[in-house]
Amino acid sequence: MTHPELTRADLRCLAEALAEARRGLAEGGIPIGSVLAVGGRILGRGHNRRVQEGNPILHGEMAALQDAGRQPARAYRRATLYTTLSPCDMCTGAILLYRIPRVVIAERRTFRGPEALLRRRGVQVVVADLPEAVALLREFVAAHPGLWCEDIGETAAARRKGRRARATVATRRRPVRS
């Protein structure tokens, strides 16, 4: 089932972002891809190349913006950024800087960036929740937990501790008494 807000152009651009993610994985990198488009016309595409190029800022979204090259402000203000994973703080900052009005996210189960900030700043955030995107990232994280933690700026110990803390809080929930 597809999200009701997704058009054919959205689905095509998400498929291109997923293809970029798979390219990144095939190159030995982290499988996150992105596409920047205006009216369904792709301006730029890219995938996470942090590992391949040893560059800490080459997330998929940043690579798509770089591939698009210099654009007039009006192009960004009509654009949609498609990404296979919820944008991190850095990529969210680029979305806000260029005033990109719409972001379509293939999946956010593996990682959830500051989507609420995007919404508060007027960005339409659409979460497609594509099973193939979820599977791609989950398989990668299971096979390469250290590399994944490096990419999201977290230590493996902190990630394990965070999961335990969330599980503990979930089991401590008490019924509300009136």
Short mmCIF file of N, CA and C in Angstrom, two decimals:
data_model
loop_
_atom_site.label_atom_id
_atom_site.label_comp_id
_atom_site.label_asym_id
_atom_site.label_seq_id
_atom_site.Cartn_x
_atom_site.Cartn_y
_atom_site.Cartn_z
N MET A 1 0.85 -1.18 0.00
CA MET A 1 0.00 0.00 0.00
C MET A 1 0.89 1.24 0.00
N THR A 2 0.55 2.21 -0.81
CA THR A 2 1.34 3.42 -0.85
C THR A 2 0.64 4.54 -0.08
N HIS A 3 1.45 5.48 0.36
CA HIS A 3 0.95 6.64 1.09
C HIS A 3 0.02 7.44 0.18
N PRO A 4 -1.12 7.92 0.69
CA PRO A 4 -2.08 8.62 -0.17
C PRO A 4 -1.55 9.92 -0.76
N GLU A 5 -0.54 10.53 -0.13
CA GLU A 5 0.00 11.79 -0.64
C GLU A 5 1.05 11.59 -1.74
N LEU A 6 1.36 10.36 -2.08
CA LEU A 6 2.41 10.10 -3.06
C LEU A 6 1.84 10.05 -4.48
N THR A 7 2.48 10.78 -5.37
CA THR A 7 2.10 10.77 -6.78
C THR A 7 2.95 9.75 -7.53
N ARG A 8 2.66 9.56 -8.80
CA ARG A 8 3.50 8.68 -9.64
C ARG A 8 4.93 9.22 -9.68
N ALA A 9 5.06 10.54 -9.82
CA ALA A 9 6.39 11.15 -9.85
C ALA A 9 7.12 10.90 -8.54
N ASP A 10 6.41 10.97 -7.41
CA ASP A 10 7.03 10.68 -6.11
C ASP A 10 7.55 9.25 -6.07
N LEU A 11 6.74 8.31 -6.51
CA LEU A 11 7.14 6.90 -6.49
C LEU A 11 8.35 6.66 -7.40
N ARG A 12 8.36 7.33 -8.55
CA ARG A 12 9.51 7.20 -9.46
C ARG A 12 10.78 7.78 -8.81
N CYS A 13 10.65 8.93 -8.18
CA CYS A 13 11.83 9.55 -7.55
C CYS A 13 12.30 8.75 -6.34
N LEU A 14 11.36 8.18 -5.58
CA LEU A 14 11.75 7.30 -4.48
C LEU A 14 12.48 6.06 -5.00
N ALA A 15 12.02 5.51 -6.12
CA ALA A 15 12.70 4.36 -6.73
C ALA A 15 14.12 4.74 -7.14
N GLU A 16 14.29 5.95 -7.65
CA GLU A 16 15.64 6.42 -8.01
C GLU A 16 16.51 6.60 -6.77
N ALA A 17 15.93 7.11 -5.68
CA ALA A 17 16.68 7.26 -4.43
C ALA A 17 17.10 5.88 -3.90
N LEU A 18 16.20 4.90 -4.00
CA LEU A 18 16.55 3.53 -3.58
C LEU A 18 17.65 2.94 -4.45
N ALA A 19 17.61 3.24 -5.75
CA ALA A 19 18.68 2.77 -6.64
C ALA A 19 20.01 3.39 -6.22
N GLU A 20 19.99 4.65 -5.83
CA GLU A 20 21.20 5.31 -5.34
C GLU A 20 21.71 4.63 -4.06
N ALA A 21 20.78 4.30 -3.17
CA ALA A 21 21.16 3.61 -1.93
C ALA A 21 21.85 2.28 -2.24
N ARG A 22 21.30 1.56 -3.18
CA ARG A 22 21.89 0.27 -3.56
C ARG A 22 23.27 0.46 -4.19
N ARG A 23 23.45 1.54 -4.96
CA ARG A 23 24.78 1.84 -5.53
C ARG A 23 25.79 2.06 -4.40
N GLY A 24 25.36 2.82 -3.40
CA GLY A 24 26.25 3.07 -2.26
C GLY A 24 26.65 1.78 -1.57
N LEU A 25 25.70 0.89 -1.37
CA LEU A 25 25.99 -0.40 -0.74
C LEU A 25 26.95 -1.21 -1.61
N ALA A 26 26.73 -1.23 -2.91
CA ALA A 26 27.59 -1.97 -3.84
C ALA A 26 29.02 -1.43 -3.82
N GLU A 27 29.17 -0.15 -3.52
CA GLU A 27 30.50 0.47 -3.45
C GLU A 27 31.17 0.25 -2.09
N GLY A 28 30.48 -0.44 -1.18
CA GLY A 28 31.03 -0.68 0.15
C GLY A 28 30.65 0.38 1.16
N GLY A 29 29.67 1.21 0.82
CA GLY A 29 29.25 2.29 1.70
C GLY A 29 27.93 2.02 2.39
N ILE A 30 27.40 3.08 2.96
CA ILE A 30 26.15 3.02 3.71
C ILE A 30 24.99 3.24 2.74
N PRO A 31 23.99 2.35 2.73
CA PRO A 31 22.94 2.42 1.71
C PRO A 31 21.85 3.47 1.99
N ILE A 32 22.20 4.72 1.76
CA ILE A 32 21.24 5.81 1.87
C ILE A 32 21.34 6.61 0.58
N GLY A 33 20.21 6.79 -0.09
CA GLY A 33 20.19 7.52 -1.35
C GLY A 33 19.21 8.67 -1.31
N SER A 34 19.40 9.60 -2.24
CA SER A 34 18.55 10.78 -2.27
C SER A 34 18.45 11.33 -3.68
N VAL A 35 17.34 12.02 -3.92
CA VAL A 35 17.09 12.68 -5.21
C VAL A 35 16.47 14.04 -4.92
N LEU A 36 16.90 15.06 -5.65
CA LEU A 36 16.28 16.38 -5.59
C LEU A 36 15.57 16.59 -6.91
N ALA A 37 14.27 16.91 -6.84
CA ALA A 37 13.48 17.04 -8.07
C ALA A 37 12.54 18.24 -7.98
N VAL A 38 12.24 18.78 -9.14
CA VAL A 38 11.23 19.84 -9.26
C VAL A 38 10.20 19.36 -10.28
N GLY A 39 8.97 19.24 -9.83
CA GLY A 39 7.91 18.79 -10.73
C GLY A 39 8.18 17.43 -11.35
N GLY A 40 8.83 16.54 -10.61
CA GLY A 40 9.15 15.21 -11.12
C GLY A 40 10.42 15.15 -11.95
N ARG A 41 11.01 16.32 -12.30
CA ARG A 41 12.26 16.36 -13.06
C ARG A 41 13.44 16.34 -12.09
N ILE A 42 14.28 15.33 -12.21
CA ILE A 42 15.40 15.17 -11.30
C ILE A 42 16.50 16.18 -11.62
N LEU A 43 16.86 16.97 -10.60
CA LEU A 43 17.95 17.94 -10.72
C LEU A 43 19.27 17.35 -10.25
N GLY A 44 19.19 16.49 -9.23
CA GLY A 44 20.40 15.89 -8.68
C GLY A 44 20.08 14.61 -7.96
N ARG A 45 21.06 13.75 -7.88
CA ARG A 45 20.90 12.46 -7.21
C ARG A 45 22.22 12.13 -6.53
N GLY A 46 22.14 11.30 -5.51
CA GLY A 46 23.37 10.92 -4.84
C GLY A 46 23.12 9.87 -3.78
N HIS A 47 24.21 9.36 -3.25
CA HIS A 47 24.13 8.39 -2.16
C HIS A 47 25.24 8.69 -1.16
N ASN A 48 25.06 8.15 0.01
CA ASN A 48 26.02 8.35 1.09
C ASN A 48 27.39 7.83 0.61
N ARG A 49 28.40 8.70 0.67
CA ARG A 49 29.75 8.32 0.23
C ARG A 49 30.80 8.60 1.31
N ARG A 50 30.35 8.62 2.55
CA ARG A 50 31.26 8.89 3.66
C ARG A 50 32.41 7.87 3.69
N VAL A 51 32.08 6.61 3.54
CA VAL A 51 33.09 5.56 3.61
C VAL A 51 33.97 5.60 2.37
N GLN A 52 33.35 5.66 1.21
CA GLN A 52 34.09 5.59 -0.05
C GLN A 52 35.09 6.75 -0.20
N GLU A 53 34.70 7.94 0.24
CA GLU A 53 35.55 9.12 0.05
C GLU A 53 36.18 9.63 1.34
N GLY A 54 35.85 8.98 2.46
CA GLY A 54 36.41 9.42 3.73
C GLY A 54 35.98 10.85 4.08
N ASN A 55 34.78 11.21 3.66
CA ASN A 55 34.29 12.57 3.85
C ASN A 55 33.08 12.53 4.79
N PRO A 56 33.16 13.14 5.96
CA PRO A 56 32.09 13.01 6.94
C PRO A 56 30.79 13.71 6.58
N ILE A 57 30.78 14.58 5.57
CA ILE A 57 29.53 15.30 5.26
C ILE A 57 28.83 14.77 4.01
N LEU A 58 29.37 13.75 3.37
CA LEU A 58 28.75 13.26 2.14
C LEU A 58 27.62 12.26 2.42
N HIS A 59 26.60 12.75 3.11
CA HIS A 59 25.37 11.97 3.27
C HIS A 59 24.64 11.98 1.93
N GLY A 60 23.67 11.11 1.77
CA GLY A 60 22.94 11.00 0.51
C GLY A 60 22.30 12.32 0.08
N GLU A 61 21.67 13.01 1.04
CA GLU A 61 21.00 14.27 0.72
C GLU A 61 22.01 15.33 0.27
N MET A 62 23.14 15.39 0.96
CA MET A 62 24.17 16.36 0.60
C MET A 62 24.75 16.04 -0.78
N ALA A 63 24.90 14.76 -1.08
CA ALA A 63 25.41 14.35 -2.39
C ALA A 63 24.43 14.73 -3.50
N ALA A 64 23.12 14.60 -3.24
CA ALA A 64 22.11 14.99 -4.24
C ALA A 64 22.14 16.49 -4.48
N LEU A 65 22.27 17.27 -3.40
CA LEU A 65 22.37 18.72 -3.54
C LEU A 65 23.63 19.10 -4.33
N GLN A 66 24.73 18.43 -4.02
CA GLN A 66 25.98 18.70 -4.74
C GLN A 66 25.83 18.34 -6.21
N ASP A 67 25.20 17.22 -6.50
CA ASP A 67 25.02 16.79 -7.88
C ASP A 67 24.12 17.76 -8.66
N ALA A 68 23.16 18.36 -7.98
CA ALA A 68 22.27 19.33 -8.63
C ALA A 68 23.03 20.59 -9.04
N GLY A 69 24.13 20.85 -8.39
CA GLY A 69 24.91 22.05 -8.72
C GLY A 69 24.20 23.31 -8.27
N ARG A 70 24.74 24.42 -8.69
CA ARG A 70 24.12 25.70 -8.32
C ARG A 70 22.77 25.83 -9.00
N GLN A 71 21.79 26.15 -8.21
CA GLN A 71 20.43 26.34 -8.70
C GLN A 71 19.95 27.71 -8.22
N PRO A 72 19.08 28.33 -8.98
CA PRO A 72 18.49 29.58 -8.47
C PRO A 72 17.61 29.27 -7.26
N ALA A 73 17.47 30.23 -6.37
CA ALA A 73 16.67 30.04 -5.16
C ALA A 73 15.27 29.54 -5.49
N ARG A 74 14.69 30.02 -6.58
CA ARG A 74 13.32 29.61 -6.93
C ARG A 74 13.23 28.11 -7.23
N ALA A 75 14.31 27.51 -7.71
CA ALA A 75 14.28 26.07 -7.98
C ALA A 75 14.17 25.29 -6.67
N TYR A 76 14.99 25.65 -5.68
CA TYR A 76 14.93 24.96 -4.38
C TYR A 76 13.55 25.14 -3.75
N ARG A 77 12.96 26.30 -3.92
CA ARG A 77 11.68 26.60 -3.27
C ARG A 77 10.50 25.91 -3.94
N ARG A 78 10.77 25.22 -5.04
CA ARG A 78 9.74 24.42 -5.71
C ARG A 78 10.10 22.93 -5.67
N ALA A 79 11.18 22.61 -5.03
CA ALA A 79 11.74 21.25 -5.09
C ALA A 79 11.15 20.33 -4.02
N THR A 80 11.33 19.06 -4.28
CA THR A 80 11.08 18.00 -3.30
C THR A 80 12.38 17.23 -3.15
N LEU A 81 12.76 16.98 -1.90
CA LEU A 81 13.92 16.15 -1.64
C LEU A 81 13.42 14.77 -1.24
N TYR A 82 13.83 13.76 -1.97
CA TYR A 82 13.48 12.37 -1.69
C TYR A 82 14.67 11.72 -1.03
N THR A 83 14.44 11.00 0.05
CA THR A 83 15.54 10.35 0.75
C THR A 83 15.08 9.00 1.27
N THR A 84 16.00 8.05 1.26
CA THR A 84 15.63 6.71 1.70
C THR A 84 15.56 6.59 3.22
N LEU A 85 16.07 7.60 3.94
CA LEU A 85 16.07 7.58 5.40
C LEU A 85 15.79 8.97 5.92
N SER A 86 15.14 9.07 7.05
CA SER A 86 14.84 10.35 7.67
C SER A 86 16.12 11.19 7.77
N PRO A 87 16.07 12.45 7.35
CA PRO A 87 17.29 13.28 7.35
C PRO A 87 17.83 13.55 8.76
N CYS A 88 19.15 13.54 8.87
CA CYS A 88 19.83 13.85 10.12
C CYS A 88 19.81 15.36 10.36
N ASP A 89 20.41 15.80 11.45
CA ASP A 89 20.48 17.23 11.77
C ASP A 89 21.15 18.03 10.66
N MET A 90 22.27 17.53 10.15
CA MET A 90 23.02 18.25 9.11
C MET A 90 22.18 18.40 7.84
N CYS A 91 21.57 17.33 7.40
CA CYS A 91 20.78 17.37 6.17
C CYS A 91 19.51 18.19 6.37
N THR A 92 18.94 18.13 7.57
CA THR A 92 17.79 18.98 7.90
C THR A 92 18.18 20.44 7.78
N GLY A 93 19.37 20.78 8.25
CA GLY A 93 19.85 22.15 8.14
C GLY A 93 19.95 22.61 6.70
N ALA A 94 20.41 21.73 5.81
CA ALA A 94 20.50 22.08 4.38
C ALA A 94 19.10 22.27 3.78
N ILE A 95 18.17 21.43 4.17
CA ILE A 95 16.78 21.56 3.69
C ILE A 95 16.22 22.92 4.10
N LEU A 96 16.46 23.30 5.35
CA LEU A 96 15.97 24.59 5.84
C LEU A 96 16.72 25.75 5.19
N LEU A 97 18.02 25.61 5.03
CA LEU A 97 18.82 26.68 4.43
C LEU A 97 18.33 27.02 3.03
N TYR A 98 18.07 25.99 2.23
CA TYR A 98 17.64 26.21 0.85
C TYR A 98 16.13 26.32 0.71
N ARG A 99 15.44 26.25 1.84
CA ARG A 99 13.98 26.40 1.87
C ARG A 99 13.26 25.42 0.95
N ILE A 100 13.73 24.19 0.99
CA ILE A 100 13.07 23.12 0.23
C ILE A 100 11.75 22.83 0.94
N PRO A 101 10.62 22.98 0.25
CA PRO A 101 9.33 22.92 0.93
C PRO A 101 8.77 21.53 1.21
N ARG A 102 9.37 20.51 0.61
CA ARG A 102 8.77 19.17 0.75
C ARG A 102 9.86 18.12 0.79
N VAL A 103 9.72 17.19 1.73
CA VAL A 103 10.65 16.07 1.87
C VAL A 103 9.83 14.79 1.90
N VAL A 104 10.22 13.83 1.07
CA VAL A 104 9.57 12.52 1.06
C VAL A 104 10.59 11.50 1.55
N ILE A 105 10.23 10.81 2.61
CA ILE A 105 11.13 9.88 3.30
C ILE A 105 10.66 8.45 3.05
N ALA A 106 11.57 7.62 2.55
CA ALA A 106 11.20 6.23 2.29
C ALA A 106 11.00 5.44 3.58
N GLU A 107 11.83 5.71 4.60
CA GLU A 107 11.68 5.00 5.87
C GLU A 107 12.29 5.78 7.01
N ARG A 108 11.71 5.62 8.21
CA ARG A 108 12.23 6.28 9.40
C ARG A 108 12.22 5.35 10.61
N ARG A 109 12.06 4.07 10.38
CA ARG A 109 12.07 3.11 11.49
C ARG A 109 13.49 2.90 12.02
N THR A 110 14.46 2.89 11.11
CA THR A 110 15.85 2.64 11.49
C THR A 110 16.46 3.85 12.18
N PHE A 111 16.09 5.03 11.73
CA PHE A 111 16.61 6.29 12.29
C PHE A 111 15.58 7.37 12.03
N ARG A 112 15.34 8.18 13.04
CA ARG A 112 14.41 9.30 12.87
C ARG A 112 15.14 10.59 13.21
N GLY A 113 15.27 11.42 12.18
CA GLY A 113 15.89 12.72 12.37
C GLY A 113 14.88 13.74 12.87
N PRO A 114 15.26 15.02 12.88
CA PRO A 114 14.39 16.07 13.43
C PRO A 114 13.25 16.48 12.49
N GLU A 115 12.38 15.54 12.19
CA GLU A 115 11.25 15.81 11.31
C GLU A 115 10.31 16.86 11.90
N ALA A 116 10.17 16.88 13.22
CA ALA A 116 9.30 17.87 13.87
C ALA A 116 9.81 19.28 13.61
N LEU A 117 11.12 19.45 13.60
CA LEU A 117 11.70 20.76 13.29
C LEU A 117 11.34 21.18 11.86
N LEU A 118 11.47 20.25 10.93
CA LEU A 118 11.11 20.55 9.55
C LEU A 118 9.64 21.00 9.48
N ARG A 119 8.77 20.25 10.14
CA ARG A 119 7.34 20.59 10.11
C ARG A 119 7.08 21.96 10.73
N ARG A 120 7.74 22.22 11.88
CA ARG A 120 7.56 23.53 12.54
C ARG A 120 8.00 24.67 11.64
N ARG A 121 8.97 24.40 10.78
CA ARG A 121 9.48 25.44 9.89
C ARG A 121 8.74 25.46 8.55
N GLY A 122 7.63 24.73 8.45
CA GLY A 122 6.77 24.80 7.28
C GLY A 122 7.05 23.80 6.17
N VAL A 123 7.94 22.85 6.41
CA VAL A 123 8.25 21.84 5.40
C VAL A 123 7.22 20.72 5.48
N GLN A 124 6.68 20.33 4.34
CA GLN A 124 5.78 19.19 4.29
C GLN A 124 6.64 17.92 4.32
N VAL A 125 6.42 17.09 5.32
CA VAL A 125 7.18 15.85 5.47
C VAL A 125 6.22 14.69 5.21
N VAL A 126 6.55 13.88 4.22
CA VAL A 126 5.72 12.73 3.86
C VAL A 126 6.56 11.48 4.10
N VAL A 127 6.04 10.57 4.89
CA VAL A 127 6.76 9.32 5.18
C VAL A 127 6.08 8.20 4.40
N ALA A 128 6.81 7.64 3.44
CA ALA A 128 6.26 6.58 2.58
C ALA A 128 6.24 5.22 3.28
N ASP A 129 7.20 5.00 4.19
CA ASP A 129 7.31 3.73 4.91
C ASP A 129 7.38 2.54 3.95
N LEU A 130 8.35 2.58 3.06
CA LEU A 130 8.53 1.53 2.05
C LEU A 130 9.25 0.32 2.65
N PRO A 131 8.64 -0.85 2.60
CA PRO A 131 9.25 -2.06 3.18
C PRO A 131 10.65 -2.34 2.63
N GLU A 132 10.88 -2.10 1.32
CA GLU A 132 12.21 -2.39 0.76
C GLU A 132 13.28 -1.46 1.33
N ALA A 133 12.90 -0.23 1.67
CA ALA A 133 13.86 0.70 2.28
C ALA A 133 14.17 0.27 3.72
N VAL A 134 13.14 -0.14 4.44
CA VAL A 134 13.33 -0.61 5.82
C VAL A 134 14.25 -1.83 5.81
N ALA A 135 13.98 -2.79 4.95
CA ALA A 135 14.78 -4.02 4.88
C ALA A 135 16.24 -3.72 4.52
N LEU A 136 16.46 -2.85 3.55
CA LEU A 136 17.81 -2.50 3.12
C LEU A 136 18.64 -1.95 4.29
N LEU A 137 18.07 -1.02 5.03
CA LEU A 137 18.80 -0.41 6.15
C LEU A 137 18.96 -1.37 7.31
N ARG A 138 17.91 -2.11 7.63
CA ARG A 138 18.01 -3.04 8.77
C ARG A 138 19.06 -4.12 8.51
N GLU A 139 19.11 -4.62 7.30
CA GLU A 139 20.12 -5.63 6.97
C GLU A 139 21.52 -5.04 7.09
N PHE A 140 21.68 -3.80 6.62
CA PHE A 140 22.99 -3.15 6.71
C PHE A 140 23.39 -2.94 8.17
N VAL A 141 22.48 -2.42 8.98
CA VAL A 141 22.78 -2.14 10.39
C VAL A 141 23.15 -3.43 11.12
N ALA A 142 22.44 -4.52 10.84
CA ALA A 142 22.74 -5.80 11.48
C ALA A 142 24.13 -6.30 11.08
N ALA A 143 24.51 -6.09 9.84
CA ALA A 143 25.81 -6.57 9.35
C ALA A 143 26.97 -5.63 9.72
N HIS A 144 26.69 -4.34 9.89
CA HIS A 144 27.76 -3.34 10.11
C HIS A 144 27.38 -2.36 11.22
N PRO A 145 27.15 -2.83 12.43
CA PRO A 145 26.69 -1.91 13.49
C PRO A 145 27.68 -0.79 13.81
N GLY A 146 28.96 -1.08 13.78
CA GLY A 146 29.96 -0.05 14.07
C GLY A 146 29.96 1.06 13.04
N LEU A 147 29.90 0.68 11.78
CA LEU A 147 29.88 1.66 10.70
C LEU A 147 28.59 2.49 10.76
N TRP A 148 27.49 1.83 11.08
CA TRP A 148 26.22 2.55 11.20
C TRP A 148 26.30 3.59 12.33
N CYS A 149 26.82 3.19 13.48
CA CYS A 149 26.93 4.12 14.61
C CYS A 149 27.83 5.30 14.25
N GLU A 150 28.90 5.03 13.53
CA GLU A 150 29.79 6.10 13.07
C GLU A 150 29.02 7.08 12.19
N ASP A 151 28.19 6.57 11.31
CA ASP A 151 27.46 7.43 10.38
C ASP A 151 26.47 8.34 11.09
N ILE A 152 25.82 7.84 12.13
CA ILE A 152 24.83 8.65 12.83
C ILE A 152 25.43 9.38 14.03
N GLY A 153 26.76 9.31 14.18
CA GLY A 153 27.43 10.05 15.24
C GLY A 153 27.16 9.51 16.63
N GLU A 154 27.08 8.21 16.74
CA GLU A 154 26.77 7.57 18.01
C GLU A 154 27.74 6.44 18.26
N THR A 155 28.06 6.19 19.51
CA THR A 155 28.90 5.05 19.82
C THR A 155 28.01 3.81 19.92
N ALA A 156 28.59 2.66 19.68
CA ALA A 156 27.82 1.41 19.76
C ALA A 156 27.29 1.21 21.18
N ALA A 157 28.11 1.55 22.18
CA ALA A 157 27.67 1.38 23.57
C ALA A 157 26.49 2.28 23.88
N ALA A 158 26.52 3.52 23.40
CA ALA A 158 25.40 4.45 23.64
C ALA A 158 24.14 3.95 22.94
N ARG A 159 24.32 3.39 21.76
CA ARG A 159 23.15 2.88 21.02
C ARG A 159 22.52 1.72 21.78
N ARG A 160 23.37 0.78 22.27
CA ARG A 160 22.84 -0.34 23.04
C ARG A 160 22.16 0.16 24.32
N LYS A 161 22.79 1.11 25.00
CA LYS A 161 22.24 1.66 26.23
C LYS A 161 20.91 2.35 25.95
N GLY A 162 20.81 3.09 24.86
CA GLY A 162 19.57 3.77 24.49
C GLY A 162 18.45 2.78 24.24
N ARG A 163 18.76 1.68 23.58
CA ARG A 163 17.75 0.65 23.32
C ARG A 163 17.26 0.03 24.62
N ARG A 164 18.22 -0.23 25.54
CA ARG A 164 17.83 -0.80 26.83
C ARG A 164 16.96 0.19 27.60
N ALA A 165 17.33 1.46 27.58
CA ALA A 165 16.56 2.48 28.30
C ALA A 165 15.16 2.59 27.74
N ARG A 166 15.02 2.59 26.42
CA ARG A 166 13.70 2.67 25.80
C ARG A 166 12.87 1.44 26.15
N ALA A 167 13.50 0.26 26.16
CA ALA A 167 12.77 -0.96 26.50
C ALA A 167 12.33 -0.93 27.96
N THR A 168 13.19 -0.41 28.84
CA THR A 168 12.85 -0.32 30.26
C THR A 168 11.68 0.63 30.47
N VAL A 169 11.72 1.78 29.84
CA VAL A 169 10.63 2.75 29.96
C VAL A 169 9.33 2.14 29.46
N ALA A 170 9.40 1.41 28.35
CA ALA A 170 8.20 0.80 27.79
C ALA A 170 7.58 -0.21 28.76
N THR A 171 8.41 -0.93 29.50
CA THR A 171 7.87 -1.93 30.42
C THR A 171 7.39 -1.31 31.72
N ARG A 172 7.83 -0.08 32.02
CA ARG A 172 7.43 0.59 33.26
C ARG A 172 6.14 1.38 33.13
N ARG A 173 5.59 1.49 31.99
CA ARG A 173 4.37 2.28 31.82
C ARG A 173 3.28 1.73 32.72
N ARG A 174 2.67 2.64 33.43
CA ARG A 174 1.59 2.25 34.33
C ARG A 174 0.27 2.77 33.78
N PRO A 175 -0.80 2.09 34.09
CA PRO A 175 -2.10 2.59 33.64
C PRO A 175 -2.40 3.93 34.30
N VAL A 176 -3.09 4.78 33.58
CA VAL A 176 -3.49 6.07 34.14
C VAL A 176 -4.66 5.85 35.06
N ARG A 177 -4.53 6.43 36.26
CA ARG A 177 -5.62 6.28 37.23
C ARG A 177 -6.42 7.57 37.28
N SER A 178 -7.71 7.39 37.37
CA SER A 178 -8.56 8.58 37.42
C SER A 178 -8.93 8.94 38.83
#
